[in-house]
Short mmCIF file of C-alpha atoms in Angstrom, two decimals:
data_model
loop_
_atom_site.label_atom_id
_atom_site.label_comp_id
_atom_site.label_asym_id
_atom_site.label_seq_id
_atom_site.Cartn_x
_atom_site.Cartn_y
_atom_site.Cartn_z
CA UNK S 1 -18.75 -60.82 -0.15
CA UNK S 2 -14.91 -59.94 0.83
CA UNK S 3 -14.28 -58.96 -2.58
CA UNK S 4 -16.98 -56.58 -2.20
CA UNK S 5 -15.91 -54.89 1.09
CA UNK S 6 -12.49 -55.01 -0.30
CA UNK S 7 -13.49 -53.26 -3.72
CA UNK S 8 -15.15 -50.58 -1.34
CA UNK S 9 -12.68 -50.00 0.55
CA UNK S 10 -9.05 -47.80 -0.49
CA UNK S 11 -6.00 -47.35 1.83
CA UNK S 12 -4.31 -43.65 1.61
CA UNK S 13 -0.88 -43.41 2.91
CA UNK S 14 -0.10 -40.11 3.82
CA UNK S 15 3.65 -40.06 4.90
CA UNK S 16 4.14 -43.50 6.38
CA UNK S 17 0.57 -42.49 7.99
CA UNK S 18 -2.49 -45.40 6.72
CA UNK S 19 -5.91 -44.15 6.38
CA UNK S 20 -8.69 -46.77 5.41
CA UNK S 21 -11.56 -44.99 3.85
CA UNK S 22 -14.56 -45.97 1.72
CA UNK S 23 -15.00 -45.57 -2.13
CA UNK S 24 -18.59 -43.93 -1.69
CA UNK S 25 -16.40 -40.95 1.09
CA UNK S 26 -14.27 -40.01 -1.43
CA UNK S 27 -16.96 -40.07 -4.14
CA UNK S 28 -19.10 -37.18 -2.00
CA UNK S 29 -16.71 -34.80 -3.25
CA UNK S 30 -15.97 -36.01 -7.20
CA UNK S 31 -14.31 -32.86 -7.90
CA UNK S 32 -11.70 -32.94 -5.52
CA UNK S 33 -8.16 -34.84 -6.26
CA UNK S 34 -9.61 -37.90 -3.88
CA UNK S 35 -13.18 -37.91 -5.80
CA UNK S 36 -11.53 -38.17 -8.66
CA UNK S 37 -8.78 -40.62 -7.99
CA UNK S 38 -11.77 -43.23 -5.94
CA UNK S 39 -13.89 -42.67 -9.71
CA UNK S 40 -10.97 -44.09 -12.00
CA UNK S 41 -9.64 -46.82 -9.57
CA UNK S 42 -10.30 -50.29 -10.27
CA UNK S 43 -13.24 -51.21 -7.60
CA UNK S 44 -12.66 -54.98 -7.88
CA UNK S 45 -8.98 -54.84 -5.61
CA UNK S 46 -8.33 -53.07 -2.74
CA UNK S 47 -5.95 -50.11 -4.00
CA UNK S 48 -3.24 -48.67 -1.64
CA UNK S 49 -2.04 -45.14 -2.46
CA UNK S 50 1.23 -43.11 -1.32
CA UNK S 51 1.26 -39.50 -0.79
CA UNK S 52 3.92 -37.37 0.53
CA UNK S 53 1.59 -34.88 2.44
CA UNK S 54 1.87 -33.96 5.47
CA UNK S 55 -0.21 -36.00 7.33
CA UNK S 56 -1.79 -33.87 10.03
CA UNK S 57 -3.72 -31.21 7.82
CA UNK S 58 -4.70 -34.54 6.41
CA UNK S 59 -6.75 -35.44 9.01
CA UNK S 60 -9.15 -32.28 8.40
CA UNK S 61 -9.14 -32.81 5.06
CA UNK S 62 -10.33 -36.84 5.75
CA UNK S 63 -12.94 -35.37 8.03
CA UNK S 64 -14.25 -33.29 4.98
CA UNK S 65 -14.99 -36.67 3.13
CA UNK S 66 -16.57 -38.67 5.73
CA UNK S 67 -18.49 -35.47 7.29
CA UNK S 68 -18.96 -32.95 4.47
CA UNK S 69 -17.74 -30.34 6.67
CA UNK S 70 -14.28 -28.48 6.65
CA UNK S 71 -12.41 -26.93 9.84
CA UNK S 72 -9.65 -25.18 9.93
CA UNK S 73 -7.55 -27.18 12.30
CA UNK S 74 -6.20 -25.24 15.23
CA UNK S 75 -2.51 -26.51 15.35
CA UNK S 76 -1.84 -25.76 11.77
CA UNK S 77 -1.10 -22.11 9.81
CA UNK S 78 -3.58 -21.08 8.17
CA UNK S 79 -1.36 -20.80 5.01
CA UNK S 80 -0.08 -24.38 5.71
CA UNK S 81 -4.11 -25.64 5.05
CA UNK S 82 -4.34 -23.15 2.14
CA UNK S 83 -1.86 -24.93 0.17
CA UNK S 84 -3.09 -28.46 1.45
CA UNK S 85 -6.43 -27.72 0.11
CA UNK S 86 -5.02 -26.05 -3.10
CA UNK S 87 -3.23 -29.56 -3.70
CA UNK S 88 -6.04 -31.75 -2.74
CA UNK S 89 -7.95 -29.46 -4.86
CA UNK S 90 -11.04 -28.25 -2.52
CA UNK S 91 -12.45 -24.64 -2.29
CA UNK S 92 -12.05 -22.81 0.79
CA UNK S 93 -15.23 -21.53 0.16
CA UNK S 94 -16.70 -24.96 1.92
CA UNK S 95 -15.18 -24.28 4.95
CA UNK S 96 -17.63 -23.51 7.82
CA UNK S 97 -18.36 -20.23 8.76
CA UNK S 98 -16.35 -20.78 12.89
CA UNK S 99 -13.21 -20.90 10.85
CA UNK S 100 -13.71 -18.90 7.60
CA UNK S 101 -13.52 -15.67 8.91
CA UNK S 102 -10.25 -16.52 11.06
CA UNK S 103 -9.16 -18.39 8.02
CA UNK S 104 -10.03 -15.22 5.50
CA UNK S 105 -8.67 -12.43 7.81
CA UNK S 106 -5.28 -13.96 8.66
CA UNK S 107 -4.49 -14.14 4.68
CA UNK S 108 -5.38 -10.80 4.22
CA UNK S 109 -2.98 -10.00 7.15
CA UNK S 110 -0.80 -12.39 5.48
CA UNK S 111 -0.63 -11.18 2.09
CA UNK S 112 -0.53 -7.60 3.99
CA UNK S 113 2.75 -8.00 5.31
CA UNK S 114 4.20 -9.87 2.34
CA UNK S 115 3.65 -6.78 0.05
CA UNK S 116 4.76 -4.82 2.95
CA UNK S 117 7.96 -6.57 3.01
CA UNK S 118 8.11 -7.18 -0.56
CA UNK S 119 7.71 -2.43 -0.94
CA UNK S 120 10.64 -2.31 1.91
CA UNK S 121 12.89 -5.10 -0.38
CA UNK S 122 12.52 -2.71 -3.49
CA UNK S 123 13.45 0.63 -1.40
CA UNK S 124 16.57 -1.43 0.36
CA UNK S 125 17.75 -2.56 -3.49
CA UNK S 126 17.15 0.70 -4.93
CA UNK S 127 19.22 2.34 -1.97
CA UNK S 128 21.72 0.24 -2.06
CA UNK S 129 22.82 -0.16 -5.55
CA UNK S 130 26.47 0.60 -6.32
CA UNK S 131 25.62 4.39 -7.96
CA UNK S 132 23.73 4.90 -4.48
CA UNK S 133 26.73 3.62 -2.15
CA UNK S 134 29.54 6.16 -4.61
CA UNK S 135 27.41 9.29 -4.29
CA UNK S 136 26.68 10.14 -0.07
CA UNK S 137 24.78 13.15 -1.37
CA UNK S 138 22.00 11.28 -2.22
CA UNK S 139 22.41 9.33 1.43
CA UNK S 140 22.20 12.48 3.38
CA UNK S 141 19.14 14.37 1.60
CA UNK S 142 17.16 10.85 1.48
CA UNK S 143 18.10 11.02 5.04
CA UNK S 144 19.27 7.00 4.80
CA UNK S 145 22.62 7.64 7.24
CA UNK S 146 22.09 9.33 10.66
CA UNK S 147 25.04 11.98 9.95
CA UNK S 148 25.08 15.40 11.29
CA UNK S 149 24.60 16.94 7.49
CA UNK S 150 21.57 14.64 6.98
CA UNK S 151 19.94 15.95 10.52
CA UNK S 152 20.50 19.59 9.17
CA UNK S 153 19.11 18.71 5.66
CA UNK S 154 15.81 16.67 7.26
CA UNK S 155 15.27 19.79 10.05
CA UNK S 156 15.24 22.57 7.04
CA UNK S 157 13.49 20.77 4.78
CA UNK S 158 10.76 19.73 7.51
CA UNK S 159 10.46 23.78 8.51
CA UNK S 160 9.61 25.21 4.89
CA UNK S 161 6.91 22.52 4.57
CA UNK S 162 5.64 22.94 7.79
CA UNK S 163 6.03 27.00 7.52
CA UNK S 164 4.72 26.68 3.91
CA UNK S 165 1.84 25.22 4.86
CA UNK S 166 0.31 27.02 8.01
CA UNK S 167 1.26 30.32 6.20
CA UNK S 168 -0.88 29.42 3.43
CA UNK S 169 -3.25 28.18 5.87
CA UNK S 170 -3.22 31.17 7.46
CA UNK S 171 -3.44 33.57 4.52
CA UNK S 172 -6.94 32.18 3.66
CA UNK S 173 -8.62 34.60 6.94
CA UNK S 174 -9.92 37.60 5.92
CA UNK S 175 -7.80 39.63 8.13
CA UNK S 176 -4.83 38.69 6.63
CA UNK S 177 -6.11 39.29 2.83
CA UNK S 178 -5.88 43.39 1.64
CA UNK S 179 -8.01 45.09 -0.96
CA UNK S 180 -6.82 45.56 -4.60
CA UNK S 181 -4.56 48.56 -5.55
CA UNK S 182 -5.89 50.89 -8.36
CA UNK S 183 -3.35 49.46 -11.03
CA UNK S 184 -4.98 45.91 -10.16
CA UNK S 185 -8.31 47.15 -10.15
CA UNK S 186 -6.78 48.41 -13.83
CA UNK S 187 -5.63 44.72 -14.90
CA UNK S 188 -9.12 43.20 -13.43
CA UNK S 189 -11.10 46.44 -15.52
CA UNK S 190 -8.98 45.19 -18.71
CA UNK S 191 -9.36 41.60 -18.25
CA UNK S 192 -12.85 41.23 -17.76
CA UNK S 193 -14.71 41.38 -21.12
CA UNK S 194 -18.42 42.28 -18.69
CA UNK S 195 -17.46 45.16 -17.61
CA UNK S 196 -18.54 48.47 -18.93
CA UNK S 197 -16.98 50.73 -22.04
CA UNK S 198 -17.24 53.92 -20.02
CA UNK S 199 -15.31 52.24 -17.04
CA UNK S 200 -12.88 50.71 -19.03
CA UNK S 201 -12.25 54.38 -21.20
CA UNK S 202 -11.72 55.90 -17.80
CA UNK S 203 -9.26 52.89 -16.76
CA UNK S 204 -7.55 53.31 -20.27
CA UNK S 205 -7.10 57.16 -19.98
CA UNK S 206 -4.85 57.40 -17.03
CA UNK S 207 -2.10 56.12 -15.49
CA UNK S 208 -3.32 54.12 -12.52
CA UNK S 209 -0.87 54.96 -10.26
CA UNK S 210 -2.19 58.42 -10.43
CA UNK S 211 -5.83 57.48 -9.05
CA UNK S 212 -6.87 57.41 -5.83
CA UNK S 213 -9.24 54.87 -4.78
CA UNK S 214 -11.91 55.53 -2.30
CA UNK S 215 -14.13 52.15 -1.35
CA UNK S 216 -17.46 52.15 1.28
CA UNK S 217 -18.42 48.40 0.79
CA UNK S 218 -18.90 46.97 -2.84
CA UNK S 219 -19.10 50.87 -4.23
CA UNK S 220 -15.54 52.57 -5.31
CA UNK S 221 -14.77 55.75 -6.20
CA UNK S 222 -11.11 56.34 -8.28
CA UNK S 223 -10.05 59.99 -8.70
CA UNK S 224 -7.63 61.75 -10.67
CA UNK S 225 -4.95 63.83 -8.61
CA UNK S 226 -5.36 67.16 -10.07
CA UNK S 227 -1.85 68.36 -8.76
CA UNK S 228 -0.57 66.21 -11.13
CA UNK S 229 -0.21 67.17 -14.62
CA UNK S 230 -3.02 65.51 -16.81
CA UNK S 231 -1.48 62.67 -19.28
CA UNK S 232 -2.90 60.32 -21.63
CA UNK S 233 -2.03 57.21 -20.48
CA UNK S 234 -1.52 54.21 -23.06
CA UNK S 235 -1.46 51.00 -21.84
CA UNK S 236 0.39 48.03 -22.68
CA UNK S 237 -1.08 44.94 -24.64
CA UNK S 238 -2.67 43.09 -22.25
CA UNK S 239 -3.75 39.45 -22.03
CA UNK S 240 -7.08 39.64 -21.33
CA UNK S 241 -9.35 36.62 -20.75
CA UNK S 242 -13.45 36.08 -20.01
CA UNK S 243 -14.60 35.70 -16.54
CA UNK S 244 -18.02 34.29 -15.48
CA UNK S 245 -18.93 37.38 -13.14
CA UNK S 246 -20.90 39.81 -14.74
CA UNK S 247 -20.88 43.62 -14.33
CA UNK S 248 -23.77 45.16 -13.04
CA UNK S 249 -22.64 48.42 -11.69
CA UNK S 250 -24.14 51.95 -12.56
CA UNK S 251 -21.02 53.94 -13.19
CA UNK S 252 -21.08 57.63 -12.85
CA UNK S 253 -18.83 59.68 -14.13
CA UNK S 254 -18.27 63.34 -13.35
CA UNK S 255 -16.69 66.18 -15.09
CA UNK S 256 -14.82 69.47 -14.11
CA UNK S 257 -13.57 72.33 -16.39
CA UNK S 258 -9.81 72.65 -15.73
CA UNK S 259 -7.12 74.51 -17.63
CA UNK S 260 -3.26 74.89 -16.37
CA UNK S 261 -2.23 78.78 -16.87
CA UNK S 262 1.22 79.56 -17.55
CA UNK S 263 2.01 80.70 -13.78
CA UNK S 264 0.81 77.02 -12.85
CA UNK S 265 -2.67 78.21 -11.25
CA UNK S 266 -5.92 75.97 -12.69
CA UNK S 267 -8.40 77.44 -14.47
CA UNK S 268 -11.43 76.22 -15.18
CA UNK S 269 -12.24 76.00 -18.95
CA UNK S 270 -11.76 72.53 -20.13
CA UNK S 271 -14.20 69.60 -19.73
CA UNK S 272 -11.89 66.88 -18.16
CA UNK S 273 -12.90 63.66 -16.51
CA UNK S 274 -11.61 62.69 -13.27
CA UNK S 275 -13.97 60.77 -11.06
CA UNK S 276 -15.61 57.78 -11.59
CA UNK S 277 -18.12 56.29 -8.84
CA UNK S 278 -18.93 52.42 -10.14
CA UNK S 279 -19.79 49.02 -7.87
CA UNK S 280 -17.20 46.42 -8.16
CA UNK S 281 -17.67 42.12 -6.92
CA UNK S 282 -15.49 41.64 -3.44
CA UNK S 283 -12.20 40.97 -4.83
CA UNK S 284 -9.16 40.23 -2.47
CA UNK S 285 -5.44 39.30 -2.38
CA UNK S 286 -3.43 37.85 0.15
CA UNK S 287 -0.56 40.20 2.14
CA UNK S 288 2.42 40.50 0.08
CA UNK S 289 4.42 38.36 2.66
CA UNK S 290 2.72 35.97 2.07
CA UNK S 291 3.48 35.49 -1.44
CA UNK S 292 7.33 36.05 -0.31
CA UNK S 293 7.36 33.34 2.42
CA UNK S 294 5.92 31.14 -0.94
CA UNK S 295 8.46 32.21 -3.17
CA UNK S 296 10.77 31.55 -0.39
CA UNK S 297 9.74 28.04 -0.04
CA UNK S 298 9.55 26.97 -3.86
CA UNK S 299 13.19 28.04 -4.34
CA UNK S 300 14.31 25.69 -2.16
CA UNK S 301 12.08 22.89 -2.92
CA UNK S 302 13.51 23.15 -6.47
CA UNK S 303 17.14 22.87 -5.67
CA UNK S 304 16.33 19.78 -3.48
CA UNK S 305 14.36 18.44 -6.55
CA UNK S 306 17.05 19.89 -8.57
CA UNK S 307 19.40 18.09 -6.21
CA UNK S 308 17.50 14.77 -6.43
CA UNK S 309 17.46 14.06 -9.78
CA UNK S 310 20.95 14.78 -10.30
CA UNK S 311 22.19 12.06 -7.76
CA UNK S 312 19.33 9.50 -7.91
CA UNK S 313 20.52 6.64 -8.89
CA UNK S 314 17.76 5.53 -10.66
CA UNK S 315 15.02 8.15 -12.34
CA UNK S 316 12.48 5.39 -13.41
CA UNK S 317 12.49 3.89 -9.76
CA UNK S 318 12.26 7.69 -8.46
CA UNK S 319 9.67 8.22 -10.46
CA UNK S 320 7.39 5.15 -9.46
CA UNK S 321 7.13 6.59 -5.81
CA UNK S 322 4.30 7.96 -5.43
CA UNK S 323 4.92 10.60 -2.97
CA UNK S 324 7.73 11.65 -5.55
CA UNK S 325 4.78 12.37 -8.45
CA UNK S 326 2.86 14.43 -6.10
CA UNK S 327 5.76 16.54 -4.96
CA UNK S 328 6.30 17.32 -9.14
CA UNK S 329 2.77 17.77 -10.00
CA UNK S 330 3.02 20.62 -6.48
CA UNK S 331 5.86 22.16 -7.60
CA UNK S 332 4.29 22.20 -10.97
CA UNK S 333 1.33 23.93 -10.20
CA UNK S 334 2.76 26.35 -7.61
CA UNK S 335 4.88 27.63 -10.94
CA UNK S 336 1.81 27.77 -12.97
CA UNK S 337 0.73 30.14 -10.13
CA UNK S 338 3.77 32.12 -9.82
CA UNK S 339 3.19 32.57 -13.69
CA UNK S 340 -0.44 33.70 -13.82
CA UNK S 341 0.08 36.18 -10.76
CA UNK S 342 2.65 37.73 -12.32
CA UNK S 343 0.81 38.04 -15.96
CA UNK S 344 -1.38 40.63 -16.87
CA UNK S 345 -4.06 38.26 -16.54
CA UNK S 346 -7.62 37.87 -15.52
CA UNK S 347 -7.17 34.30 -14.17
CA UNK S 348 -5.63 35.82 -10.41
CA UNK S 349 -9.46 37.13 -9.84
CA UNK S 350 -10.72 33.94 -10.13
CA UNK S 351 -11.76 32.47 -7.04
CA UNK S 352 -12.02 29.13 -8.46
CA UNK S 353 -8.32 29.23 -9.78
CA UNK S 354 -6.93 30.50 -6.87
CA UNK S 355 -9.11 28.09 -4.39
CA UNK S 356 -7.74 25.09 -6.66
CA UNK S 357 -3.66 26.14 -6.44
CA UNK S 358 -4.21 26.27 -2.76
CA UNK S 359 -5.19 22.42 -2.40
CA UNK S 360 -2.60 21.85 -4.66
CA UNK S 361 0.05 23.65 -2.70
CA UNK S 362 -1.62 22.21 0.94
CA UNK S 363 -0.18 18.63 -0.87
CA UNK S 364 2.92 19.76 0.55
CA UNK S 365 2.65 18.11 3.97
CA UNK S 366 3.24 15.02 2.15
CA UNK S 367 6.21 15.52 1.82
CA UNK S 368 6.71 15.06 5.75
CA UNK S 369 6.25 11.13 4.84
CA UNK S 370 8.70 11.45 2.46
CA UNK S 371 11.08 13.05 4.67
CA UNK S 372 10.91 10.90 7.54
CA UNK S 373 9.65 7.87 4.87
CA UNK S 374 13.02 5.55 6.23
CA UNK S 375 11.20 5.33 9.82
CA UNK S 376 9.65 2.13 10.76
CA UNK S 377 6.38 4.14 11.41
CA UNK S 378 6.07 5.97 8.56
CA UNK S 379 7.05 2.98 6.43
CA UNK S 380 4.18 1.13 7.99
CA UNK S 381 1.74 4.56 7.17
CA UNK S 382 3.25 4.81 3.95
CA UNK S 383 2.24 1.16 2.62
CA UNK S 384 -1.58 1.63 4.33
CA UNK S 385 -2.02 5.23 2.28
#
């Protein structure tokens, strides 16, 4: 009978700490380090067992056994129990559902702040490597010393974004976009494959900044100046590319008999073409300061790139910031931009294009976190974005 009770019965010392439990406790959970341990003792002796635990997470765990349920104690860290019941090897999936969520949301937190921390290491290291300490240029325009030339550097660079931005904000209203001059109207007539032969002969057979363009809503009407000598204009090879909007204007083209007599008076005698009455789709640009204020501001956010990569001290940890590969891939496209406007191309009609540089360039206020990215706030933005 005693041998029985005995061979039921195992003693856990937990730290200098005795616990008497029975076989069939432990067994209720064979999975577990304690299930398994009570399954490959010898039952006919009572066994006594060390382990250098701590013994008052212990006490939950014990409760587990003799109960079947687990609670998160309320003296302990939650991170303390995690690796208690990673060691005694039980899910934290059994726990009940008072003390999961507490249990689940403060190692989320937890984990939060260690990457958090973990993000700020890797900035500090990178900063202060021994390249970064020799060169101060790189300290003032990373704005990582509080110096009167880092101030200055932080303030000019914060204005062009912050001008860049609402005047490209601002030059999407209609009152601030203008019409198309005749010699654009010219590169959009050249570019567009839709539109039709008669417009484009009349396009092709002056010079465009002799017309005079007269609009009354979507209808135009270009005319030659007659006190202007006629000339055959031959334009240059142009890059011409297919757009989706079709022509479906009625062009009309009328004639008048002119002939220059030797004392400079006109005569009328031959058939010469000089007005042209045709529909055109609502086509606008932007005010030219606009595109100035732009240029403006991608100048100087290419020296400070310029600037960056020639005193960062590392390119590959550069590189992996992310607000670093979105200020490239902006500058990028706000070349690509520069380029096409300035092409004989029919890509600058395209709404679509256009529409699609202008969320690229609006990616510019990031580079306010990036500015002011060594404040405790925006560190803390930063790592939640």
């Amino acid at each position: 009978m005693d041998a029985m009770e005995e061979s039921s019965r195992i003693i856990l010392n937990i730290s200098g700490t005795k616990y008497e439990v029975t076989r069939n406790s432990l067994l209720t959970q064979v999975s577990s380090r304690l299930g398994q341990l009570a399954s490959s003792l010898d039952s006919t002796k009572l066994e006594e067992i060390y382990f250098n635990r701590p013994s008052v997470p212990f006490e939950a765990i014990l409760m587990f056994y003799q109960t079947g349920k687990l609670h998160l104690p309320p003296n302990i860290c939650p991170n303390v129990f995690k690796e208690e019941l990673e060691y005694w090897e039980i899910d934290h999936e059994l726990m009940e559902q008072c003390c999961f969520l507490n249990y689940i949301q403060f190692l989320d937190s937890y984990k939060t702040k260690s990457d958090f921390k973990s993000t700020i290491k890797q900035s500090q290291d990178f900063t202060l490597s021994p390249l970064a300490r020799k060169n101060r240029v790189w300290r003032i325009i990373d704005y990582q010393e509080r110096s009167w030339l880092s101030k200055i550097f932080l303030f000019v660079g914060v204005a062009f974004v912050l001008l860049s931005v609402s005047t490209l904000a601002l030059s999407t209203l209609p009152q601030y976009k203008r019409t198309l001059t005749t010699c654009e109207w010219y590169e959009y007539v050249v570019a567009d494959d839709a539109i039709n032969p008669e417009v484009k002969n009349y396009f092709m057979k002056y010079d465009c900044h002799l017309l005079k363009i007269t609009t009354t809503g979507n209808e135009f009407q270009f005319d030659f100046d007659q006190k202007e000598p006629p000339q055959q204009f031959q334009p240059q090879k142009q890059h011409v590319g297919k757009r989706s909007i079709p022509y479906k204007g009625n062009p009309q083209i009328t004639t008048s008999s002119t002939n220059v007599t030797q004392n400079g008076s006109i005569a009328e005698h031959d058939s010469q073409q000089d007005t042209l009455k045709t529909t055109f789709p609502t086509l606008t640009f932007k005010n030219d300061i606009f595109y100035q204020i732009d240029y403006l501001a991608t100048a100087f956010f290419t020296v400070e790139l310029l600037l960056r990569l020639l005193v960062c001290p590392s390119l590959k940890v550069y590189f992996m910031n992310f607000l670093n590969v979105i200020e490239f891939v902006v500058l990028i496209g706000t070349y690509v931009d520069i380029v096409i406007f300035n092409m004989k191309s029919g890509y600058k009609f395209s709404p679509t294009f256009t529409s699609l540089v202008d969320f690229i360039k609006f990616l510019r206020v990031i580079r306010l976190l990036r500015y002011c990215q060594h404040l405790a706030a925006v560190k803390v933005l930063k790592f939640s974005l």
